[in-house]
mmCIF file of C-alpha atoms in Angstrom:
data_model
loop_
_atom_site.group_PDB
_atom_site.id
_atom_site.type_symbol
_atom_site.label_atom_id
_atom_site.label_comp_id
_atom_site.label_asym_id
_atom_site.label_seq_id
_atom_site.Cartn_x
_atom_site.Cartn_y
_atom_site.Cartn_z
ATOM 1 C CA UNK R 1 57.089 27.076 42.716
ATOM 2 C CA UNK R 2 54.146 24.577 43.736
ATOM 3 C CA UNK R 3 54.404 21.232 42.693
ATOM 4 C CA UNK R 4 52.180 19.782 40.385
ATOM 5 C CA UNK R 5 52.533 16.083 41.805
ATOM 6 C CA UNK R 6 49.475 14.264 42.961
ATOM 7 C CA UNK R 7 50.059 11.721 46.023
ATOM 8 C CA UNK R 8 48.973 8.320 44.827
ATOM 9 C CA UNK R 9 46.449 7.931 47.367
ATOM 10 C CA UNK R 10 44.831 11.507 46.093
ATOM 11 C CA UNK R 11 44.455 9.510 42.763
ATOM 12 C CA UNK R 12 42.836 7.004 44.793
ATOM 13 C CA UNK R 13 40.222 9.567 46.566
ATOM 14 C CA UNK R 14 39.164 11.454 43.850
ATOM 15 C CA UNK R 15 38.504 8.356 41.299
ATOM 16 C CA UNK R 16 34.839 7.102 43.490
ATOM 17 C CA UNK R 17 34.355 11.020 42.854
ATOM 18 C CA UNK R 18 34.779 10.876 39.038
ATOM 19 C CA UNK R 19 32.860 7.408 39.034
ATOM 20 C CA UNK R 20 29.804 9.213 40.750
ATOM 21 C CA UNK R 21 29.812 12.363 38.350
ATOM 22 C CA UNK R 22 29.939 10.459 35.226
ATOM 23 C CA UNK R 23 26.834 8.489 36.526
ATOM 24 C CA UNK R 24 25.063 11.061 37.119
ATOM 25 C CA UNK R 25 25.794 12.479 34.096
ATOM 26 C CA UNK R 26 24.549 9.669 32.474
ATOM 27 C CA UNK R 27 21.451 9.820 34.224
ATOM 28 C CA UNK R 28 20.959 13.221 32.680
ATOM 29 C CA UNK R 29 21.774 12.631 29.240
ATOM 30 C CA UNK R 30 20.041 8.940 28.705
ATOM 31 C CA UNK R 31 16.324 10.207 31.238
ATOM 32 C CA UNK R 32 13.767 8.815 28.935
ATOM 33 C CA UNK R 33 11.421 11.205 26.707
ATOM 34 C CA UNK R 34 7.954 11.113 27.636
ATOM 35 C CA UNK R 35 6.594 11.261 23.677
ATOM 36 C CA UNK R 36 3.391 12.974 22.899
ATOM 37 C CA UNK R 37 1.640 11.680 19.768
ATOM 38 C CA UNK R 38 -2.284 11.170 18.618
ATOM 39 C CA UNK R 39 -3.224 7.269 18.090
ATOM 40 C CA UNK R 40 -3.849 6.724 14.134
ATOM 41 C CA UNK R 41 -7.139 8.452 13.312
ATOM 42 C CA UNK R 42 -8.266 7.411 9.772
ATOM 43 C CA UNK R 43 -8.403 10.776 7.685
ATOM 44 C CA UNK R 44 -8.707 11.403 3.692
ATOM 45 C CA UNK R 45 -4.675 10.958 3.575
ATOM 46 C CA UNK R 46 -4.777 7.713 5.106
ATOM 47 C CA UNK R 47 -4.980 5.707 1.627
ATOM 48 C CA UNK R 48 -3.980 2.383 0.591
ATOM 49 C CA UNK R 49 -3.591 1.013 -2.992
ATOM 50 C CA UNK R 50 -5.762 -2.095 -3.678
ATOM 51 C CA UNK R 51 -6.436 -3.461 -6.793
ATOM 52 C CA UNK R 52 -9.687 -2.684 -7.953
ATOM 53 C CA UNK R 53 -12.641 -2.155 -8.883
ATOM 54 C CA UNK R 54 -14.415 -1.342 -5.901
ATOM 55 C CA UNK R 55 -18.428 -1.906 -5.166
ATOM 56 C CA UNK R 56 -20.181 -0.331 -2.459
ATOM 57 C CA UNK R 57 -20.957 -2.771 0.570
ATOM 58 C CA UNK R 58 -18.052 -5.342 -1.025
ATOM 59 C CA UNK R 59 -15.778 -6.505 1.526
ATOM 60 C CA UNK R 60 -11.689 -6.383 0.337
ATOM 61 C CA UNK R 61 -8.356 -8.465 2.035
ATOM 62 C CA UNK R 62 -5.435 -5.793 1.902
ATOM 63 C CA UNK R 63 -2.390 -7.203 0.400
ATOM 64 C CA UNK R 64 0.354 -7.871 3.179
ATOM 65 C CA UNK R 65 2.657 -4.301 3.057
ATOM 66 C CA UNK R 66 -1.105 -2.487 3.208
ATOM 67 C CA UNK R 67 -1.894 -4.010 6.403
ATOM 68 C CA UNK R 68 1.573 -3.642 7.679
ATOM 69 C CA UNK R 69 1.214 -0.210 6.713
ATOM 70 C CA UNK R 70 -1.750 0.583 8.749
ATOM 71 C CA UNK R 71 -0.645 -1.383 11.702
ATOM 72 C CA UNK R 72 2.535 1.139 11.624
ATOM 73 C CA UNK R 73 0.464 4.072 11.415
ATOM 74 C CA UNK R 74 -1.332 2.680 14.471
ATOM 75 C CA UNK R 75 -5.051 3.022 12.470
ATOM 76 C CA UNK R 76 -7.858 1.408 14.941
ATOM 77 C CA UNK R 77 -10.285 -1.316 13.270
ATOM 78 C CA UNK R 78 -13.611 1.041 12.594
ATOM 79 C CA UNK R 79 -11.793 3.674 11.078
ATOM 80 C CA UNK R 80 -12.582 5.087 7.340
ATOM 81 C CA UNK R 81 -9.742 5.202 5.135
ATOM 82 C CA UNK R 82 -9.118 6.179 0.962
ATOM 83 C CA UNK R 83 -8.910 2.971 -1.377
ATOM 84 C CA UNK R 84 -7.202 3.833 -4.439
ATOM 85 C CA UNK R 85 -6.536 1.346 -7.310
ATOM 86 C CA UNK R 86 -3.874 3.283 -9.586
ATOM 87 C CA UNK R 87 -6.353 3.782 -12.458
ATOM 88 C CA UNK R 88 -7.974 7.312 -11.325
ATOM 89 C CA UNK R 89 -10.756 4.980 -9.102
ATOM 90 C CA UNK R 90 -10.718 5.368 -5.220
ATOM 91 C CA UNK R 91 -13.499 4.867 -2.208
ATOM 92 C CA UNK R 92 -14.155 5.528 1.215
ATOM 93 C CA UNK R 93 -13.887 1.976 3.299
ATOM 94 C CA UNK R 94 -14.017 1.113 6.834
ATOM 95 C CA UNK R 95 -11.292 -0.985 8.550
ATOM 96 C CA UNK R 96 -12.907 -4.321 9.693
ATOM 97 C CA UNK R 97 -10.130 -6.067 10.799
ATOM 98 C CA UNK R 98 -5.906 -5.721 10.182
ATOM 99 C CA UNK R 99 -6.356 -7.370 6.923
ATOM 100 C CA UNK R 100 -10.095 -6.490 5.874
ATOM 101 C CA UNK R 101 -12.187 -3.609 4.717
ATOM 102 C CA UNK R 102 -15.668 -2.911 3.628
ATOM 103 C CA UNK R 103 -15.962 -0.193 0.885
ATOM 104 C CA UNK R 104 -18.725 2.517 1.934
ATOM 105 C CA UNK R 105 -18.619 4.734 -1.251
ATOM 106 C CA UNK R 106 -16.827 4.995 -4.567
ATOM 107 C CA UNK R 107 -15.710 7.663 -7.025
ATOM 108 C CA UNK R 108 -13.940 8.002 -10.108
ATOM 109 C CA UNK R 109 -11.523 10.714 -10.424
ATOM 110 C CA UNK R 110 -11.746 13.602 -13.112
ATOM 111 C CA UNK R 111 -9.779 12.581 -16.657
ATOM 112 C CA UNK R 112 -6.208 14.862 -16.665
ATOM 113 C CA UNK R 113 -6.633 17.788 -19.160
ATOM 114 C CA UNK R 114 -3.093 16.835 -19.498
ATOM 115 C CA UNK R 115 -0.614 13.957 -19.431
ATOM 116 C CA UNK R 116 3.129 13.936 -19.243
ATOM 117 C CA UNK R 117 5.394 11.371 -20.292
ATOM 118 C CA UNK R 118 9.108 11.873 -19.007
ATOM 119 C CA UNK R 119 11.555 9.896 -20.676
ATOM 120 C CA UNK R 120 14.780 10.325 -19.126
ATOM 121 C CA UNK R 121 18.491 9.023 -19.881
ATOM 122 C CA UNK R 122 19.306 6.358 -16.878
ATOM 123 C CA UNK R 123 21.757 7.567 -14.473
ATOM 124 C CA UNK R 124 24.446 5.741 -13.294
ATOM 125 C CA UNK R 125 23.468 6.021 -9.338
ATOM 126 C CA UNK R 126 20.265 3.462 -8.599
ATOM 127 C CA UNK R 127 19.876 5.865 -5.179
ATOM 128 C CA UNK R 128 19.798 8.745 -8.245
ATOM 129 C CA UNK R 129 16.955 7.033 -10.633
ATOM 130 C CA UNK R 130 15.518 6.083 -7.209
ATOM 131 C CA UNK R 131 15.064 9.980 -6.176
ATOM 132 C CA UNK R 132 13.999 10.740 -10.313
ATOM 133 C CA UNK R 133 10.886 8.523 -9.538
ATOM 134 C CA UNK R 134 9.637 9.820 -6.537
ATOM 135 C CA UNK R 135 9.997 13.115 -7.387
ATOM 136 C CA UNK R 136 8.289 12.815 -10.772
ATOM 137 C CA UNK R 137 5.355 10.682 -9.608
ATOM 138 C CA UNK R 138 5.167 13.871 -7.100
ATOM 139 C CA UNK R 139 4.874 16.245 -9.560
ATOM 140 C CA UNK R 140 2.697 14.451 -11.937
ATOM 141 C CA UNK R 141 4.054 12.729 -14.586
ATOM 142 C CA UNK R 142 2.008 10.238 -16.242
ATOM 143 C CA UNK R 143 4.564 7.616 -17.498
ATOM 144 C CA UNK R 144 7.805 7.853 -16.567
ATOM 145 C CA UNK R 145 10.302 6.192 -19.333
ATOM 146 C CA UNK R 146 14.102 5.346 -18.784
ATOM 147 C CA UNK R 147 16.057 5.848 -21.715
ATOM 148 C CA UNK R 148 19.434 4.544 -23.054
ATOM 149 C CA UNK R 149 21.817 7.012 -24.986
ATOM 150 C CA UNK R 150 25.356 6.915 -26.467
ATOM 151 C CA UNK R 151 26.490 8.917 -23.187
ATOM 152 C CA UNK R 152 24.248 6.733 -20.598
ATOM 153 C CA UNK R 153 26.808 4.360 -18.834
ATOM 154 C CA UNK R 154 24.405 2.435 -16.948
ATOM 155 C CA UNK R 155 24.124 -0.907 -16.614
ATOM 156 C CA UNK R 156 20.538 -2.150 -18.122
ATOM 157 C CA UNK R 157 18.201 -2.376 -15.051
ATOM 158 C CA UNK R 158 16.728 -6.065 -14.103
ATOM 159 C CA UNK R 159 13.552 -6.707 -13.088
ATOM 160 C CA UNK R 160 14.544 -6.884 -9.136
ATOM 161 C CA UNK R 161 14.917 -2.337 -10.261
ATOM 162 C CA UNK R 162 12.111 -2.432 -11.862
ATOM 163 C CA UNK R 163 9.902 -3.814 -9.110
ATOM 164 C CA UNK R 164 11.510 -1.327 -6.431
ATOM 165 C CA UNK R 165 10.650 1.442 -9.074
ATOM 166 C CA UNK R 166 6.528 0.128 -9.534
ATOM 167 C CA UNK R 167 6.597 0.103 -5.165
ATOM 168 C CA UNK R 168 8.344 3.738 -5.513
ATOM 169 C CA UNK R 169 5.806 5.084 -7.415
ATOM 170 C CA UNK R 170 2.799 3.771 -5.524
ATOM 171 C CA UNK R 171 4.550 5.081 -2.010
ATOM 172 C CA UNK R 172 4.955 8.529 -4.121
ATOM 173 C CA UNK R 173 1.437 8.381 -5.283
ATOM 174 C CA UNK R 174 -0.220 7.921 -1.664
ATOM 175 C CA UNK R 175 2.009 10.386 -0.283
ATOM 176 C CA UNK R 176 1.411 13.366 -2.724
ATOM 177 C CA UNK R 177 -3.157 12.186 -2.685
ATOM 178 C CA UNK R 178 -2.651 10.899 -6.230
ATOM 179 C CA UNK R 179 -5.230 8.210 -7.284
ATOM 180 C CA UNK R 180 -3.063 6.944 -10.412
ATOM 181 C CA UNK R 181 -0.034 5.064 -10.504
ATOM 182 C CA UNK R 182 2.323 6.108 -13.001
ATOM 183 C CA UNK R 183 3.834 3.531 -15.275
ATOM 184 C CA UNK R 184 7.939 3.161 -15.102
ATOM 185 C CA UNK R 185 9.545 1.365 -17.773
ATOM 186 C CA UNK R 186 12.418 0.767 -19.849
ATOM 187 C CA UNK R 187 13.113 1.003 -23.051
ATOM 188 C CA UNK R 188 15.719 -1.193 -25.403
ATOM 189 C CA UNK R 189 16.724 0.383 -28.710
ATOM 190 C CA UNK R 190 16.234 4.519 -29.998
ATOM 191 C CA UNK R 191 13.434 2.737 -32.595
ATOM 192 C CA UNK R 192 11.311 2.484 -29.591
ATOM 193 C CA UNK R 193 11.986 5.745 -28.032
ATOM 194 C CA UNK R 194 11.450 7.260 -31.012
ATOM 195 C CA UNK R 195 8.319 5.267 -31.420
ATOM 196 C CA UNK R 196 7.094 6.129 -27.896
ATOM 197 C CA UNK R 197 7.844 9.773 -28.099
ATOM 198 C CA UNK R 198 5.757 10.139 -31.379
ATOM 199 C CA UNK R 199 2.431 8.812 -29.904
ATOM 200 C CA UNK R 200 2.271 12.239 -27.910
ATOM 201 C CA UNK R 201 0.891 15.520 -29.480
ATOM 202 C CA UNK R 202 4.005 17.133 -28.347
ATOM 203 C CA UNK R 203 7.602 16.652 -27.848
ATOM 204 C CA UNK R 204 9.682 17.949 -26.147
ATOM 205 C CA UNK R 205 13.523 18.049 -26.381
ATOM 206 C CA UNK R 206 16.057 19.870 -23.489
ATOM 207 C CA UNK R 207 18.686 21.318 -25.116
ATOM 208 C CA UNK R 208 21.572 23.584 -24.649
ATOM 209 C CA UNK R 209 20.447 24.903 -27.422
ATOM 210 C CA UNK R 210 17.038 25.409 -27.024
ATOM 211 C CA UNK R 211 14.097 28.390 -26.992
ATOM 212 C CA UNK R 212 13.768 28.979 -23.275
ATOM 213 C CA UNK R 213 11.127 27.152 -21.718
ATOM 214 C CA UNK R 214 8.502 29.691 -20.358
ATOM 215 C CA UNK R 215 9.091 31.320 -23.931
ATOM 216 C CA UNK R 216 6.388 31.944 -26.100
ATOM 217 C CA UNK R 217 6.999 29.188 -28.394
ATOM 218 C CA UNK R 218 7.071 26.464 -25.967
ATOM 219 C CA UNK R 219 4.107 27.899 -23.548
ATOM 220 C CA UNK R 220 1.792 28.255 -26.654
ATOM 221 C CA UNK R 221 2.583 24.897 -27.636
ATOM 222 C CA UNK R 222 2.126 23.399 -24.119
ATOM 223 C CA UNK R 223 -1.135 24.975 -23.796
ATOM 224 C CA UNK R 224 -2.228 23.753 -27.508
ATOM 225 C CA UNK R 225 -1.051 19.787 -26.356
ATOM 226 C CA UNK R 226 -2.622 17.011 -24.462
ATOM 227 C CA UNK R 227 -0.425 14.416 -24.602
ATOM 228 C CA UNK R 228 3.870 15.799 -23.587
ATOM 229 C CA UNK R 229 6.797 13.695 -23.793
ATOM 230 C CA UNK R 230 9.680 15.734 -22.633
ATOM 231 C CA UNK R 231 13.175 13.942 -23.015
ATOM 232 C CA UNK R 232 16.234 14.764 -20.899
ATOM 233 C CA UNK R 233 19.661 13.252 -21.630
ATOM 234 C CA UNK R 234 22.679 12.339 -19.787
ATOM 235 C CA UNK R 235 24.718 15.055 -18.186
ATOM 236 C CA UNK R 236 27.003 15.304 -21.424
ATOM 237 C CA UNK R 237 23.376 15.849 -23.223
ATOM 238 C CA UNK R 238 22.399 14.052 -26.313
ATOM 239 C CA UNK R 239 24.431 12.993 -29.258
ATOM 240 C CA UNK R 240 24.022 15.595 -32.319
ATOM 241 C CA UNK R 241 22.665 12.409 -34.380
ATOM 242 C CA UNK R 242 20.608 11.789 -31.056
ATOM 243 C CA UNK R 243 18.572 15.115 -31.333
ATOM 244 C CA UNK R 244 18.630 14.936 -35.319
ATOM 245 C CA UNK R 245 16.755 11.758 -35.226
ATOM 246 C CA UNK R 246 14.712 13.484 -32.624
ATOM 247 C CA UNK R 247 14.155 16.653 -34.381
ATOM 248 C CA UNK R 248 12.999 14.353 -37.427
ATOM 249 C CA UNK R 249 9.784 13.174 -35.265
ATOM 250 C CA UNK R 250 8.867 16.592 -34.587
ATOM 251 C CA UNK R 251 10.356 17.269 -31.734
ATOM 252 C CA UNK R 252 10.869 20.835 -29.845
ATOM 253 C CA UNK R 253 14.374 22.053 -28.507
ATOM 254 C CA UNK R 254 13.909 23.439 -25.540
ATOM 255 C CA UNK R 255 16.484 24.962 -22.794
ATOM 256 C CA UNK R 256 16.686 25.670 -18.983
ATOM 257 C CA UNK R 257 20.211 27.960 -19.020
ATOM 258 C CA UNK R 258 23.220 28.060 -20.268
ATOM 259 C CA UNK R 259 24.730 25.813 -16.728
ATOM 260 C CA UNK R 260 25.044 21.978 -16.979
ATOM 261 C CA UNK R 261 22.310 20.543 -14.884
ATOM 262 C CA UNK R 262 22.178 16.897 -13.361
ATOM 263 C CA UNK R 263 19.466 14.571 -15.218
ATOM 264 C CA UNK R 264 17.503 15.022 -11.587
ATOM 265 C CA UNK R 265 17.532 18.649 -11.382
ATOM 266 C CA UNK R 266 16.940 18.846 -15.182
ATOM 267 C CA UNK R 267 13.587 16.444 -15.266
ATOM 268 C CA UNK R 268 12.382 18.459 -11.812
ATOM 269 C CA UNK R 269 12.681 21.928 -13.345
ATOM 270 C CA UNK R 270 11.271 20.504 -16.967
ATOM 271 C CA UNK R 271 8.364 18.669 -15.264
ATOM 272 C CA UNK R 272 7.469 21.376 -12.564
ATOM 273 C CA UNK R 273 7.607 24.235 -15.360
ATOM 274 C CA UNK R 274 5.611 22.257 -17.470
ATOM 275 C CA UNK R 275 2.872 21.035 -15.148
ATOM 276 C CA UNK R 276 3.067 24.820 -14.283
ATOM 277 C CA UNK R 277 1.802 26.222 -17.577
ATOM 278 C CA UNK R 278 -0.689 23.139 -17.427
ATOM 279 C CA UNK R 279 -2.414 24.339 -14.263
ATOM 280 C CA UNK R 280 -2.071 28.127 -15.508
ATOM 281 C CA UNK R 281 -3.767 26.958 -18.666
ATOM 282 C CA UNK R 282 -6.704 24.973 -16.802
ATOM 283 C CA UNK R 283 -7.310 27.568 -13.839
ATOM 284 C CA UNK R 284 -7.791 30.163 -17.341
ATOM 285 C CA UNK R 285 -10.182 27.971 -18.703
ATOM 286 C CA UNK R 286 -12.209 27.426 -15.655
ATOM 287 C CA UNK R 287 -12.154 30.778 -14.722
ATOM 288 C CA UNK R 288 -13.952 31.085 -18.592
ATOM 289 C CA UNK R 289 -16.365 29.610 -18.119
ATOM 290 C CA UNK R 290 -17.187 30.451 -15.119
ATOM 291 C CA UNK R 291 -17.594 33.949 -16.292
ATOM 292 C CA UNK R 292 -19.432 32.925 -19.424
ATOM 293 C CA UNK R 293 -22.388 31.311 -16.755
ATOM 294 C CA UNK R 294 -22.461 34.371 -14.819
ATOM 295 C CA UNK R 295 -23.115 36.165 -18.025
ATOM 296 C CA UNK R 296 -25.768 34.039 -19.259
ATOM 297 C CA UNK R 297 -27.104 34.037 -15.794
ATOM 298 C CA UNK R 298 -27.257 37.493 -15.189
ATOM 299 C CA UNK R 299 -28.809 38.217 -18.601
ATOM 300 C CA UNK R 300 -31.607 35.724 -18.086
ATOM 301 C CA UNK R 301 -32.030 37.695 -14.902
ATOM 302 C CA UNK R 302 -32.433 40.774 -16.935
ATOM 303 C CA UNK R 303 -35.144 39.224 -18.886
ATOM 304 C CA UNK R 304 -36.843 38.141 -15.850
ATOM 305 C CA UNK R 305 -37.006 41.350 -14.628
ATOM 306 C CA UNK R 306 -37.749 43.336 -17.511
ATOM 307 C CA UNK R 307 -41.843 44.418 -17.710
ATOM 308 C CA UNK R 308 -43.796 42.449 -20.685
#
């Protein structure tokens, strides 16, 4: 049988041999990568939020973050880039310096058909009510409320959380070509919850219990609305007195299954089916009248063209 013993001074031969192949393994693995990437060029999605209002031919200092935010994005002074205050108002400005712009034009954006105003139970997780925020301001809400229920466990948030949840929602705005801000707040007591949710036209309640929500009930009512507040509750749901009290302001019961959903997924699928029937409910509208101006236009045509 051959021996498996290595000779000391084979040890010693082969280990300059090992040192040389894990260097040049290292070589391979740690060769840098040559990266390929266009210098900033100022588009219509490079925006920054400044407070406004903005004047044609007015010259603006961007607020610290702004500038830092530019100089990240590697945007060259002469560049055009989208001013947006948070109130619907935007404008095209040039980039003067890292800190300065001159506005070129402004616009004011077209008044929502609809608004939404999500008022949601706090969840324990700050990462969690960190991920509700973006994702609502993505999807459109209007106001986004946080609410405190029997079942809510929560700790009260400080105004350190609120702060981070005001930045949150201007990053989300910028990044999903929004030119409002939503508002995020907090509220105390169920008398002002209740008292918020009856300034809208409609609201909503989600509910084990509830009529589906692409049913006919709740679509007809969207569509008849203007002003939503849809509520979503802890994971164990609302109270019975919760929803009674609810119920007794008018409010809708309305369901997404019979499974027991997270307060995220719950306020995406609500707010996503919701601005849904909204955009089904404008594109009908505009498609109206479109039709109705053809009609009139192609009868004055008629008359035109008919012999006198």
């Amino acid at each position: 049988m051959a021996s498996s013993f290595i000779h000391p001074f084979q040890v010693k031969c082969l280990t300059p041999f090992k040192q040389s192949l894990s260097r040049r393994r290292c070589r391979l693995t740690t060769r840098p990568v040559i990266a390929s990437y266009t210098r900033g060029k100022a588009t219509s999605s490079t925006r920054v939020f400044l407070s406004g209002p903005f004047h044609p031919g007015a010259e603006y200092t961007l607020p610290p973050e702004e500038a830092a935010h530019l100089r990240a994005r590697r945007i060259r002074h002469g560049s055009q880039i989208t001013l947006f205050d948070g109130t619907g108002a935007f404008a095209t400005a040039t980039l003067d310096s890292e800190s300065s712009v001159t506005v070129l034009t402004t616009t004011s954006a077209e008044a929502r058909s609809k608004s939404i105003c999500a008022i949601i139970a706090l969840p324990k997780s700050p990462s969690r009510a960190d991920g509700i925020v973006e994702k609502l301001v993505e999807l459109g809400v209007h106001r986004l409320v946080w609410a405190r229920t029997e079942r809510v466990i929560a700790a009260a948030p400080n105004q350190a959380r609120l702060a981070r949840w005001a930045r949150l929602a201007v990053a989300a705005s910028k990044q999903s070509m929004r030119t409002d801000v939503p508002i995020v707040q907090t509220t105390s007591n169920w008398g002002e919850l209740l008292e918020l949710a009856s300034q809208s036209d409609l609201v909503l309640l989600l509910s084990a219990a509830g009529t589906p929500i692409l049913g006919q009930r709740c679509t007809d009512a969207v569509r008849a609305a203007r002003n939503i507040a849809v509520l979503v509750g802890p994971e164990g749901g609302f109270t019975d007195t919760e929803e009674e009290k609810l119920e007794a302001v008018g409010a809708l019961k309305i369901g997404l299954g019979s499974n027991r959903l997270r307060v995220e997924t719950a306020a995406f699928t609500a707010v996503a089916v919701l601005m849904q029937v909204a955009l089904l409910e404008s594109s009908e509208r505009t498609a109206s009248i479109a039709r109705a101006k053809g009609g009139t236009n192609n009868s004055a045509s008629i008359a035109d063209a008919s012999p006198e």
